[in-house]
Short mmCIF file of C-alpha atoms in Angstrom, two decimals:
data_model
loop_
_atom_site.label_atom_id
_atom_site.label_comp_id
_atom_site.label_asym_id
_atom_site.label_seq_id
_atom_site.Cartn_x
_atom_site.Cartn_y
_atom_site.Cartn_z
CA MET A 9 0.00 0.00 0.00
CA THR A 10 1.53 3.27 -1.01
CA HIS A 11 -0.32 5.85 1.12
CA ASN A 12 -0.73 3.88 4.34
CA THR A 13 -0.57 7.02 6.50
CA ASP A 14 -3.87 8.06 4.91
CA ALA A 15 -5.47 4.63 5.46
CA LEU A 16 -8.59 4.47 7.58
CA LEU A 17 -9.97 1.24 8.99
CA MET A 18 -13.37 0.67 7.38
CA GLY A 19 -14.16 -2.84 8.57
CA ARG A 20 -13.07 -6.43 9.06
CA VAL A 21 -13.77 -9.40 6.82
CA GLN A 22 -15.86 -11.82 8.86
CA LYS A 23 -16.31 -14.62 6.31
CA PRO A 24 -17.30 -15.37 2.72
CA HIS A 25 -20.91 -14.78 1.70
CA GLY A 26 -22.38 -17.03 -0.95
CA LEU A 27 -20.40 -18.97 -3.52
CA ARG A 28 -19.18 -16.22 -5.87
CA GLY A 29 -16.51 -14.55 -3.76
CA GLU A 30 -18.52 -11.96 -1.92
CA CYS A 31 -17.17 -11.11 1.56
CA LYS A 32 -19.18 -10.27 4.67
CA VAL A 33 -17.53 -7.22 6.26
CA ILE A 34 -18.27 -5.97 9.78
CA PRO A 35 -18.15 -2.18 9.45
CA GLU A 36 -15.86 -0.18 11.73
CA THR A 37 -17.41 3.11 10.70
CA ASP A 38 -20.47 4.88 12.06
CA ASP A 39 -21.67 5.31 8.46
CA PRO A 40 -21.62 1.95 6.62
CA GLY A 41 -22.98 3.76 3.56
CA ARG A 42 -19.45 5.04 2.94
CA PHE A 43 -18.61 1.64 1.42
CA ALA A 44 -20.98 2.29 -1.51
CA ASP A 45 -18.82 5.17 -2.79
CA LEU A 46 -15.49 3.34 -2.70
CA GLU A 47 -13.85 2.22 -5.92
CA GLU A 48 -10.74 0.83 -4.20
CA VAL A 49 -10.03 -0.71 -0.80
CA PHE A 50 -6.96 -2.25 0.78
CA VAL A 51 -7.28 -5.60 2.52
CA GLY A 52 -4.74 -7.12 4.90
CA ARG A 53 -3.77 -7.74 8.50
CA THR A 54 -2.40 -4.18 8.78
CA ALA A 55 -2.44 -1.08 6.57
CA LEU A 56 1.25 -1.65 5.83
CA GLU A 57 0.64 -5.19 4.50
CA ALA A 58 -2.66 -4.48 2.74
CA THR A 59 -3.27 -5.33 -0.91
CA SER A 60 -5.26 -3.07 -3.22
CA TYR A 61 -8.56 -4.35 -4.63
CA ASN A 62 -11.05 -2.66 -6.93
CA VAL A 63 -14.55 -2.75 -5.46
CA VAL A 64 -17.05 -4.39 -7.83
CA SER A 65 -20.00 -3.88 -5.46
CA ALA A 66 -20.77 -3.08 -1.84
CA ARG A 67 -24.21 -3.29 -0.28
CA GLU A 68 -25.60 -3.11 3.21
CA HIS A 69 -27.25 -6.21 4.64
CA SER A 70 -29.20 -6.33 7.91
CA THR A 71 -28.68 -9.29 10.23
CA ARG A 72 -29.86 -10.14 13.75
CA ARG A 73 -26.60 -8.69 15.03
CA GLY A 74 -26.71 -5.45 13.03
CA THR A 75 -25.62 -4.20 9.66
CA VAL A 76 -22.89 -5.88 7.65
CA ILE A 77 -21.51 -4.92 4.25
CA LEU A 78 -21.44 -7.49 1.47
CA VAL A 79 -18.43 -6.60 -0.65
CA ARG A 80 -17.40 -8.08 -3.99
CA LEU A 81 -13.76 -7.44 -4.92
CA GLU A 82 -12.24 -7.70 -8.37
CA GLY A 83 -10.27 -10.95 -8.67
CA VAL A 84 -12.03 -12.59 -5.70
CA GLU A 85 -14.56 -14.79 -7.47
CA THR A 86 -14.87 -17.97 -5.43
CA VAL A 87 -15.75 -18.86 -1.87
CA GLU A 88 -12.21 -20.23 -1.50
CA ALA A 89 -10.65 -16.94 -2.60
CA ALA A 90 -12.93 -14.98 -0.27
CA SER A 91 -12.12 -17.30 2.64
CA THR A 92 -8.42 -16.37 2.39
CA LEU A 93 -9.43 -12.82 3.36
CA THR A 94 -11.30 -13.87 6.53
CA GLY A 95 -9.98 -11.98 9.53
CA SER A 96 -8.36 -9.27 7.41
CA SER A 97 -8.97 -5.58 7.90
CA VAL A 98 -10.43 -3.41 5.15
CA PHE A 99 -8.90 0.04 4.72
CA ALA A 100 -9.71 3.01 2.50
CA LEU A 101 -7.76 6.16 1.76
CA ALA A 102 -9.20 9.23 3.49
CA GLY A 103 -9.26 11.10 0.18
CA ASP A 104 -11.49 8.39 -1.36
CA LEU A 105 -14.24 8.92 1.19
CA PRO A 106 -17.01 11.49 0.88
CA PRO A 107 -16.38 14.67 2.86
CA LEU A 108 -17.53 14.70 6.45
CA ALA A 109 -20.49 16.83 7.45
CA ASP A 110 -20.03 19.80 9.76
CA GLY A 111 -19.33 18.58 13.27
CA GLU A 112 -18.18 15.13 12.11
CA PHE A 113 -14.60 13.95 12.52
CA PHE A 114 -12.53 10.81 12.31
CA LEU A 115 -11.59 9.29 15.68
CA HIS A 116 -7.87 9.42 14.85
CA ASP A 117 -8.21 13.20 14.40
CA THR A 118 -8.98 13.57 18.12
CA VAL A 119 -5.54 12.29 19.20
CA GLY A 120 -3.55 15.34 20.29
CA LEU A 121 -6.56 17.53 21.10
CA SER A 122 -6.31 19.68 24.21
CA VAL A 123 -8.99 18.69 26.73
CA SER A 124 -10.63 21.08 29.18
CA THR A 125 -13.78 21.12 31.27
CA ASP A 126 -16.73 23.34 30.45
CA ASP A 127 -15.56 25.73 33.21
CA GLY A 128 -12.18 26.14 31.46
CA THR A 129 -10.03 23.85 33.64
CA ASN A 130 -7.27 22.20 31.59
CA ILE A 131 -7.35 18.41 31.90
CA GLY A 132 -4.69 17.26 29.44
CA THR A 133 -4.33 15.90 25.90
CA VAL A 134 -6.06 13.03 24.09
CA ARG A 135 -3.39 10.31 23.84
CA ASP A 136 -5.47 7.50 22.33
CA VAL A 137 -9.00 6.34 21.55
CA LEU A 138 -10.13 2.90 22.72
CA GLU A 139 -12.81 1.45 20.48
CA LEU A 140 -14.90 -0.62 22.88
CA PRO A 141 -18.25 -2.34 22.27
CA GLY A 142 -20.35 -0.04 24.47
CA SER A 143 -18.78 3.24 23.40
CA ASN A 144 -15.42 4.63 22.43
CA VAL A 145 -13.24 5.91 25.27
CA TYR A 146 -10.79 8.81 25.06
CA VAL A 147 -7.50 8.24 26.90
CA VAL A 148 -6.45 11.65 28.20
CA LYS A 149 -2.83 12.16 29.29
CA ARG A 150 -2.76 14.38 32.36
CA PRO A 151 0.43 16.09 33.56
CA GLY A 152 1.71 14.44 36.74
CA ARG A 153 -1.34 12.20 37.06
CA GLN A 154 -2.66 8.90 35.78
CA ASP A 155 -4.38 8.96 32.38
CA ALA A 156 -8.10 9.71 32.52
CA LEU A 157 -10.54 7.48 30.64
CA ILE A 158 -13.45 9.52 29.27
CA PRO A 159 -16.39 7.75 27.57
CA ALA A 160 -17.11 9.34 24.17
CA VAL A 161 -20.76 10.00 24.91
CA PRO A 162 -22.72 13.26 24.70
CA ALA A 163 -23.31 13.25 28.47
CA PHE A 164 -19.56 13.94 28.96
CA ILE A 165 -18.26 15.31 25.65
CA LYS A 166 -19.81 18.73 25.11
CA HIS A 167 -17.78 19.97 22.13
CA VAL A 168 -15.06 18.72 19.80
CA ASP A 169 -13.33 21.19 17.47
CA VAL A 170 -10.62 19.39 15.52
CA ALA A 171 -9.62 22.58 13.64
CA ALA A 172 -9.06 24.42 16.94
CA SER A 173 -7.48 21.29 18.49
CA GLN A 174 -9.91 21.46 21.41
CA MET A 175 -12.24 19.08 23.26
CA VAL A 176 -14.56 20.30 26.02
CA LEU A 177 -16.08 17.91 28.50
CA SER A 178 -18.58 18.14 31.32
CA PRO A 179 -17.35 15.75 34.00
CA ILE A 180 -19.48 14.16 36.70
CA ASP A 181 -18.15 13.60 40.21
CA GLY A 182 -15.54 10.85 40.18
CA LEU A 183 -14.87 10.86 36.44
CA LEU A 184 -11.45 12.49 36.77
CA ASP A 185 -10.44 11.01 40.17
#
């Protein structure tokens, strides 16, 4: 992959779907519809090892466990070929995705943001984002203190301004202890 620094995780190949090489992909994006606009994806264990594939088709499919994306890739035409991709990650280049709406941002863009409370108290800097099943969690590095873990939910996160490199939160008692 040539532009791996621009690669965004879009999903993970769960297993083949059908007999003609289609892959069932568990989306790792809050907008699975983004798959429909992609002409090229990169599939592999990591972005560095990923192989480029042209997207023949991508469609959403509802299951008991939520939405999956059924993706057909050029050159992957049998269930056996699709099964070799099981467990792989699916990446796309940021420039290949439709522009984000106002107020939307990619999770990786929050790393490095300055974090303060709604009363102006400086907390620290976003060091990482943990993608957990219930909700994402911001790991905030605090000077001279243990990292704070802040759930990425509207009850706590009041404002995120990536352009201004600022995140404002409204903590409850005990959140920052």
